[in-house]
Coordinates of C-alpha atoms and ligand atoms in Angstrom, one line a residue:
X1 CA 0.0 0.1 0.1
X2 CA 2.2 2.8 -1.4
X3 CA -1.0 4.9 -0.3
X4 CA 0.3 5.2 3.0
X5 CA 2.7 8.1 1.9
X6 CA 0.1 10.6 0.5
X7 CA -3.1 9.3 2.1
X8 CA -4.4 10.5 5.5
X9 CA -7.6 9.4 5.1
X10 CA -9.4 5.7 5.3
X11 CA -12.6 4.7 4.8
X12 CA -14.9 2.6 6.8
X13 CA -14.9 -0.2 4.5
X14 CA -10.6 -0.5 5.1
X15 CA -11.3 -0.5 8.8
X16 CA -9.1 -3.0 9.7
X17 CA -10.1 -6.2 11.9
X18 CA -6.7 -7.2 14.1
X19 CA -6.0 -8.7 17.4
X20 CA -7.0 -6.2 20.4
X21 CA -4.6 -5.6 22.4
X22 CA -4.8 -5.7 26.7
X23 CA -7.4 -4.7 29.0
X24 CA -4.2 -4.0 31.6
X25 CA -1.9 -1.3 29.6
X26 CA 0.0 -1.1 32.9
X27 CA 1.3 -4.6 31.8
X28 CA 2.9 -3.7 29.1
X29 CA 6.8 -3.4 29.6
X30 CA 7.6 -0.2 31.4
X31 CA 10.0 0.8 28.1
X32 CA 8.6 2.0 25.5
X33 CA 11.0 0.5 23.0
X34 CA 10.6 -2.8 24.3
X35 CA 9.6 -4.2 20.8
X36 CA 11.7 -7.2 20.1
X37 CA 10.2 -10.2 22.3
X38 CA 7.0 -9.3 21.0
X39 CA 7.9 -8.7 17.5
X40 CA 7.6 -11.5 14.4
X41 CA 11.3 -12.8 13.4
X42 CA 12.6 -14.0 10.2
X43 CA 13.3 -17.7 9.3
X44 CA 17.2 -17.2 11.0
X45 CA 15.8 -15.5 14.1
X46 CA 16.6 -12.1 13.3
X47 CA 13.7 -9.7 14.4
X48 CA 11.5 -8.6 12.1
X49 CA 10.4 -4.8 12.0
X50 CA 6.5 -4.5 11.2
X51 CA 6.3 -3.4 7.8
X52 CA 4.3 -0.2 8.0
X53 CA 5.8 2.8 10.0
X54 CA 4.8 6.7 10.0
X55 CA 6.3 9.4 12.1
X56 CA 3.9 11.6 13.3
X57 CA 6.0 15.6 14.2
X58 CA 3.6 17.1 17.1
X59 CA 3.8 20.6 18.2
X60 CA 2.6 21.7 22.3
X61 CA -0.4 23.8 21.9
X62 CA -1.2 24.0 25.4
X63 CA 0.3 24.4 28.8
X64 CA 1.4 21.7 30.1
X65 CA -1.0 20.1 33.4
X66 CA -2.5 17.3 34.7
X67 CA -5.7 17.7 32.4
X68 CA -3.0 17.8 29.2
X69 CA -0.9 14.9 31.0
X70 CA -4.3 12.6 31.1
X71 CA -5.0 13.6 27.3
X72 CA -2.1 12.0 26.1
X73 CA -2.0 9.0 28.2
X74 CA -5.6 8.3 27.8
X75 CA -5.3 8.1 24.2
X76 CA -2.2 6.4 24.3
X77 CA -4.0 3.9 26.3
X78 CA -6.9 3.5 23.9
X79 CA -4.0 2.3 21.1
X80 CA -3.0 0.1 23.7
X81 CA -6.1 -2.0 24.1
X82 CA -7.4 -1.5 20.8
X83 CA -4.2 -3.1 18.9
X84 CA -1.9 -6.1 20.3
X85 CA 1.9 -5.2 20.9
X86 CA 3.0 -7.0 17.7
X87 CA 3.5 -6.8 14.3
X88 CA 0.1 -8.0 13.3
X89 CA -1.6 -5.4 15.9
X90 CA 0.7 -2.2 16.7
X91 CA 3.7 -0.9 18.4
X92 CA 4.7 2.5 19.1
X93 CA 6.9 4.9 20.6
X94 CA 6.7 9.0 21.8
X95 CA 9.6 10.9 21.9
X96 CA 10.4 14.3 22.8
X97 CA 13.2 16.7 21.5
X98 CA 15.5 18.9 22.8
X99 CA 13.5 21.8 22.3
X100 CA 10.2 20.3 24.0
X101 CA 12.5 20.6 27.2
X102 CA 13.8 23.8 26.6
X103 CA 10.2 25.5 28.0
X104 CA 11.4 23.9 31.5
X105 CA 13.8 25.6 34.0
X106 CA 15.8 22.6 35.0
X107 CA 18.0 21.1 32.8
X108 CA 17.4 17.3 31.7
X109 CA 19.6 15.2 34.4
X110 CA 23.0 14.1 33.4
X111 CA 22.2 10.5 32.7
X112 CA 20.1 11.8 29.6
X113 CA 22.8 13.1 26.7
X114 CA 20.2 14.8 24.5
X115 CA 22.1 17.9 22.4
X116 CA 19.9 19.6 20.1
X117 CA 20.7 17.9 16.5
X118 CA 23.9 19.1 14.6
X119 CA 24.8 18.6 11.0
X120 CA 27.4 15.5 11.5
X121 CA 28.7 14.8 8.1
X122 CA 31.5 16.6 6.4
X123 CA 29.0 19.1 3.3
X124 CA 25.7 18.5 5.1
X125 CA 23.6 20.6 5.5
X126 CA 20.3 19.2 7.2
X127 CA 16.7 20.3 8.7
X128 CA 16.2 20.0 12.3
X129 CA 13.3 18.6 13.8
X130 CA 12.5 21.4 15.9
X131 CA 8.8 20.6 16.8
X132 CA 8.0 19.1 20.3
X133 CA 7.4 15.3 19.9
X134 CA 7.3 12.6 17.5
X135 CA 4.7 9.3 17.4
X136 CA 6.4 6.6 15.5
X137 CA 3.8 3.8 15.0
X138 CA 4.6 1.0 13.5
X139 CA 2.6 -2.1 12.0
X140 CA 2.4 -5.3 9.5
X141 CA -1.1 -3.3 8.2
X142 CA -0.9 0.0 6.4
X143 CA -4.4 0.4 7.4
X144 CA -3.7 -0.1 11.2
X145 CA -1.3 2.4 11.5
X146 CA -3.6 4.9 9.5
X147 CA -6.5 4.0 11.4
X148 CA -4.6 4.6 14.8
X149 CA -3.3 7.7 13.9
X150 CA -6.8 8.9 12.9
X151 CA -8.4 7.6 15.6
X152 CA -5.8 9.5 18.1
X153 CA -6.7 12.9 16.0
X154 CA -10.4 12.7 16.3
X155 CA -11.1 11.7 12.7
X156 CA -12.5 8.3 13.9
X157 CA -15.0 7.1 17.2
X158 CA -13.9 3.6 17.0
X159 CA -10.5 1.9 16.6
X160 CA -10.1 -1.6 15.8
X161 CA -13.6 -1.6 17.4
X162 CA -12.8 -0.2 20.3
X163 CA -13.8 3.2 21.3
X164 CA -11.9 6.3 21.3
X165 CA -12.3 8.8 24.0
X166 CA -9.9 11.4 23.8
X167 CA -8.4 13.7 21.1
X168 CA -4.7 14.5 21.1
X169 CA -5.7 17.6 18.9
X170 CA -6.5 19.3 22.1
X171 CA -2.9 18.8 23.4
X172 CA -0.8 18.6 20.1
X173 CA -0.9 20.1 16.3
X174 CA 0.0 17.3 13.7
X175 CA 2.5 18.9 11.6
X176 CA 1.6 17.4 7.9
X177 CA 4.4 19.3 5.9
X178 CA 6.9 17.1 8.5
X179 CA 4.7 13.9 8.7
X180 CA 7.2 10.8 7.0
X181 CA 5.9 7.7 6.2
X182 CA 8.0 4.4 5.0
X183 CA 8.0 0.9 4.7
X184 CA 10.4 -2.7 5.0
X185 CA 10.3 -5.8 4.3
X186 CA 10.9 -8.3 1.7
X187 CA 9.3 -7.7 -2.3
X188 CA 8.3 -4.5 -0.7
X189 CA 11.3 -1.9 -2.3
X190 CA 10.7 -3.5 -5.6
X191 CA 6.9 -3.0 -5.3
X192 CA 7.9 0.7 -5.5
X193 CA 9.4 0.7 -9.0
X194 CA 6.8 3.2 -10.4
X195 CA 7.9 5.6 -8.7
X196 CA 10.9 8.1 -10.2
X197 CA 14.4 7.3 -9.1
X198 CA 13.7 3.9 -8.1
X199 CA 15.1 1.0 -10.8
X200 CA 13.4 -2.0 -11.6
X201 CA 16.5 -3.6 -11.3
X202 CA 16.2 -3.9 -7.7
X203 CA 16.0 -7.5 -6.7
X204 CA 12.4 -9.0 -6.1
X205 CA 13.1 -10.0 -2.5
X206 CA 14.9 -7.4 -1.2
X207 CA 13.9 -5.9 1.7
X208 CA 15.4 -2.5 1.8
X209 CA 16.4 -0.1 -1.3
X210 CA 19.7 -0.8 -1.8
X211 CA 19.3 -4.3 -2.2
X212 CA 20.5 -6.4 1.2
X213 CA 18.9 -7.6 4.0
X214 CA 20.0 -5.6 7.0
X215 CA 19.4 -5.5 10.8
X216 CA 21.0 -9.1 12.0
X217 CA 20.8 -10.0 15.3
X218 CA 24.3 -10.0 16.1
X219 CA 25.1 -6.1 14.3
X220 CA 21.8 -4.5 16.7
X221 CA 22.5 -3.1 19.8
X222 CA 19.9 -4.9 22.4
X223 CA 17.2 -3.2 24.2
X224 CA 19.4 -3.2 27.6
X225 CA 22.4 -2.1 25.9
X226 CA 20.1 1.2 24.3
X227 CA 18.4 1.6 27.5
X228 CA 19.0 4.5 29.9
X229 CA 20.1 3.2 33.4
X230 CA 20.3 6.0 36.0
X231 CA 18.2 8.7 37.0
X232 CA 14.6 9.4 36.4
X233 CA 14.5 8.8 32.9
X234 CA 16.1 5.2 33.4
X235 CA 13.8 2.6 31.4
X236 CA 14.3 5.1 28.3
X237 CA 16.3 5.6 25.4
X238 CA 17.3 8.2 23.2
X239 CA 16.2 8.3 19.5
X240 CA 18.3 9.6 16.4
X241 CA 16.2 10.2 13.5
X242 CA 18.3 10.9 10.2
X243 CA 16.4 11.3 6.8
X244 CA 18.1 10.8 3.6
X245 CA 17.6 10.6 -0.1
X246 CA 19.2 7.9 -2.1
X247 CA 20.2 7.4 -5.5
X248 CA 19.4 4.5 -6.2
X249 CA 19.8 4.8 -9.8
X250 CA 23.2 5.2 -9.7
X251 CA 23.7 2.2 -7.2
X252 CA 21.9 -0.6 -9.2
X253 CA 22.9 0.8 -12.6
X254 CA 26.3 2.4 -12.5
X255 CA 27.6 -0.3 -10.1
X256 CA 27.4 -4.3 -10.4
X257 CA 26.6 -7.0 -7.4
X258 CA 30.1 -7.0 -6.1
X259 CA 30.5 -3.6 -6.1
X260 CA 27.8 -3.1 -4.0
X261 CA 28.6 -6.0 -1.5
X262 CA 32.0 -4.5 -1.5
X263 CA 30.4 -0.9 0.0
X264 CA 28.0 -2.3 1.9
X265 CA 29.6 -4.7 3.7
X266 CA 33.4 -5.5 3.1
X267 CA 35.8 -6.1 -0.2
X268 CA 35.8 -9.4 1.5
X269 CA 32.8 -10.2 1.7
X270 CA 32.7 -10.0 -2.3
X271 CA 35.7 -11.8 -3.1
X272 CA 34.7 -14.7 -0.8
X273 CA 31.2 -14.2 -2.0
X274 CA 29.7 -14.5 2.1
X275 CA 26.6 -12.4 1.3
X276 CA 24.3 -14.1 -1.7
X277 CA 22.3 -12.3 -3.7
X278 CA 20.2 -10.3 -1.3
X279 CA 22.0 -11.7 1.9
X280 CA 20.3 -15.2 2.1
X281 CA 24.1 -16.5 3.0
X282 CA 24.3 -14.7 6.1
X283 CA 22.4 -16.1 9.4
X284 CA 22.0 -13.9 12.6
X285 CA 25.1 -11.8 11.8
X286 CA 26.6 -9.6 8.7
X287 CA 29.8 -11.9 8.9
X288 CA 31.7 -9.1 10.3
X289 CA 34.9 -10.7 12.1
X290 CA 37.2 -8.7 14.0
X291 CA 39.9 -9.1 11.2
X292 CA 37.5 -8.1 9.1
X293 CA 36.6 -4.6 11.0
X294 CA 40.1 -4.4 11.8
X295 CA 41.1 -4.8 8.1
X296 CA 39.2 -1.5 6.8
X297 CA 42.3 0.5 7.3
X298 CA 44.1 -1.4 4.8
X299 CA 41.4 -2.0 2.8
X300 CA 40.8 1.7 2.0
X301 CA 44.5 1.5 0.8
X302 CA 44.0 -1.8 -1.2
X303 CA 42.0 -2.5 -2.9
X304 CA 40.7 0.9 -2.4
X305 CA 37.2 0.4 -1.2
X306 CA 36.0 0.1 2.4
X307 CA 32.3 -1.3 3.0
X308 CA 29.7 0.7 5.3
X309 CA 29.1 -2.4 7.7
X310 CA 32.8 -2.8 8.6
X311 CA 33.5 1.0 8.9
X312 CA 30.5 1.8 11.5
X313 CA 31.7 -1.6 12.8
X314 CA 34.3 -0.3 14.1
X315 CA 32.6 1.7 17.0
X316 CA 31.8 -1.2 18.6
X317 CA 32.5 -1.4 22.1
X318 CA 33.9 -4.3 23.5
X319 CA 32.8 -6.3 20.7
X320 CA 29.0 -5.4 20.9
X321 CA 27.2 -3.1 18.9
X322 CA 25.8 0.8 20.1
X323 CA 23.0 1.3 17.9
X324 CA 19.7 -0.6 18.1
X325 CA 18.5 0.3 14.3
X326 CA 14.8 0.6 13.2
X327 CA 15.2 2.6 9.8
X328 CA 12.7 1.9 7.0
X329 CA 12.3 2.7 3.4
X330 CA 10.6 5.9 2.2
X331 CA 9.0 7.5 -0.9
X332 CA 8.0 10.8 0.7
X333 CA 8.2 13.1 -1.7
X334 CA 7.9 10.9 -4.1
X335 CA 11.9 10.0 -4.1
X336 CA 13.8 7.1 -2.5
X337 CA 14.8 7.7 0.4
X338 CA 15.7 5.7 4.1
X339 CA 14.1 7.1 7.1
X340 CA 17.4 5.9 9.5
X341 CA 16.1 5.9 12.9
X342 CA 18.2 4.5 15.6
X343 CA 17.9 3.9 19.6
X344 CA 20.9 4.1 21.6
X345 CA 21.8 5.2 25.5
X346 CA 23.2 8.2 25.2
X347 CA 23.1 10.5 21.3
X348 CA 26.7 10.8 21.5
X349 CA 27.1 7.0 21.0
X350 CA 25.2 8.2 17.7
X351 CA 27.5 10.9 17.1
X352 CA 30.7 8.0 17.3
X353 CA 28.8 5.5 14.9
X354 CA 28.2 8.1 12.4
X355 CA 31.7 9.7 12.7
X356 CA 32.8 6.0 11.9
X357 CA 30.4 5.9 9.0
X358 CA 32.2 9.1 8.0
X359 CA 35.4 7.6 7.9
X360 CA 37.6 10.7 7.6
X361 CA 40.3 9.0 8.8
X362 CA 40.3 6.8 5.7
X363 CA 42.7 6.9 2.5
X364 CA 40.1 6.4 0.4
X365 CA 38.9 7.5 -2.9
X366 CA 35.1 9.1 -1.9
X367 CA 33.2 7.2 -4.2
X368 CA 34.6 3.7 -2.8
X369 CA 34.2 5.2 1.0
X370 CA 30.9 2.8 1.7
X371 CA 27.7 4.1 0.8
X372 CA 28.5 7.6 0.9
X373 CA 28.5 8.4 -2.3
X374 CA 25.0 7.4 -2.7
X375 CA 23.0 8.7 0.5
X376 CA 21.9 12.5 0.7
X377 CA 21.3 13.8 4.1
X378 CA 18.3 15.9 4.3
X379 CA 17.3 16.4 8.0
X380 CA 17.8 14.9 11.5
X381 CA 16.1 15.0 15.0
X382 CA 17.5 13.9 18.0
X383 CA 14.2 12.8 20.9
X384 CA 14.5 11.5 24.5
X385 CA 11.8 8.0 24.4
X386 CA 10.7 8.6 28.1
X387 CA 9.8 5.0 30.2
X388 CA 5.9 4.2 29.5
X389 CA 5.0 6.0 33.1
X390 CA 6.4 9.4 32.1
X391 CA 5.3 9.3 28.8
X392 CA 3.1 11.7 28.9
X393 CA 4.6 15.4 28.6
X394 CA 7.5 14.4 31.1
X395 CA 9.1 17.4 32.8
X396 CA 12.7 17.9 32.6
X397 CA 13.0 16.6 36.0
X398 CA 10.5 14.0 36.8
X399 CA 9.2 13.6 40.3
Ligands
LIG1 C1 21.1 4.7 3.3 C2 21.2 4.5 4.2 C3 21.5 3.2 5.0 C4 21.3 1.7 4.2 C5 21.0 1.3 3.2 C6 22.4 1.1 5.3 C7 22.3 -0.3 5.0 C8 23.3 -1.4 5.8 C9 23.3 -2.6 6.1 C10 23.0 -3.4 4.7 C11 23.8 -2.9 7.1 C12 24.8 -4.4 7.0 C13 24.1 -5.6 7.6 C14 23.3 -5.3 9.0 O1 24.8 -5.8 9.9 O2 22.3 -5.4 9.4 C15 24.3 -1.9 8.0 C16 24.7 -2.2 8.8 C17 24.9 -0.8 10.2 N1 25.1 0.2 9.9 FE1 23.9 1.0 8.1 N2 22.7 1.4 6.7 C18 22.2 2.9 6.4 C19 22.6 3.7 7.1 C20 23.2 3.8 8.0 C21 23.3 5.0 9.3 C22 23.4 6.4 8.8 C23 24.0 5.0 10.2 C24 24.6 5.4 11.1 C25 25.7 5.6 11.4 C26 24.1 3.1 9.9 C27 24.8 2.3 10.9 C28 25.1 0.9 10.6 C29 25.8 0.2 11.8 C30 26.2 0.1 13.0 C31 25.8 -1.4 11.4 C32 26.3 -2.8 12.0 C33 27.6 -2.7 11.9 C34 28.2 -3.4 12.9 O3 27.9 -4.7 12.4 O4 28.5 -3.4 14.2 N3 23.9 3.0 8.8 N4 23.7 -0.8 7.2

């Protein structure tokens, strides 16, 4: 349903019929980002993100008081009652920007690293997410995502046959020009070949636009690793959203499979044919051994190309990745792109990984420096995703 991109309205006969949620929303995990346990897995055991996503930007229109907090909490609980917390139902988070927290006299506690967004790579000039909050809604059923959003904002009386009692529009304006949508999953990128800039040559089975599987368990941080451990926001996490255009025409029509594997994984992955057509030869790991990661520098000089995964893996700590990536493809604006959404304990950790992706230390031609030559960053935003108990308009210093 590429209609997700543009369409904000759902007719009544498109109303989804999916498993209901819980009558006791208090029974859901304290971490809003605790999705993995409830999500599906692929045949190798890697977590499969829901296929359809919407990022709904929100601007606060009222003062923050008990009534406003109750409206937000009741609205979100309605979704938890209506939809099972799963791929078939709905998973979601709400996160708050540094701009939101500026209205408070107090600053965020030390354990929360949430700087204002800034450019992170040479030559980029992104716009920044400077509104207050962002809802991330995700489901395998595009109609669920649309219905949930409409229900929150008073455009539906029922969601999945559950009554809607509150209207989030009493508290927030939805910024429709900043709304973002996307999809991820086997076959979905190829289905978008009707969009300008999406070549027919995208492999049929690829879950991501650049043609390969991603998100292998061993190259993802665990939910524990990205969770804030101390202070009143313990149980929360930080989120970075980097929205970018991707030049798929050049990627698929000027590069061959060997070059694409070299640039996304590593030159050795290409030489040893470790990946397969779309990553089917890999199981729960992207195949990056310590040796392959340490070879990045040498690969830059000979054969003169480094892989994106190889390079970013240099930021691993004690062998473990720092980021939990929940990125997805998009055709917002009728052109191909990626909304790279990542969770990590501290925004500073995202910046470290991004620096490794830039690879300023590597003596390698720009066109062979991973995927940098093909991606164009348009927008960045930083968010605090508080624990569930503080998700409704949190103060800077709770309690
Ligand atoms: C168009 C954008 C992007 C695409 C298509 C892409 C694709 C991929 C692929 C195919 C892998 C290897 C498979 C895997 O390990 O799951 C990977 C790994 C990775 N990517 Fe990206 N990526 C993109 C942007 C980014 C950005 C902006 C970052 C942030 C710095 C990033 C960070 C990582 C990390 C940390 C890994 C895993 C490294 C490890 O194994 O430790 N990626 N990416």
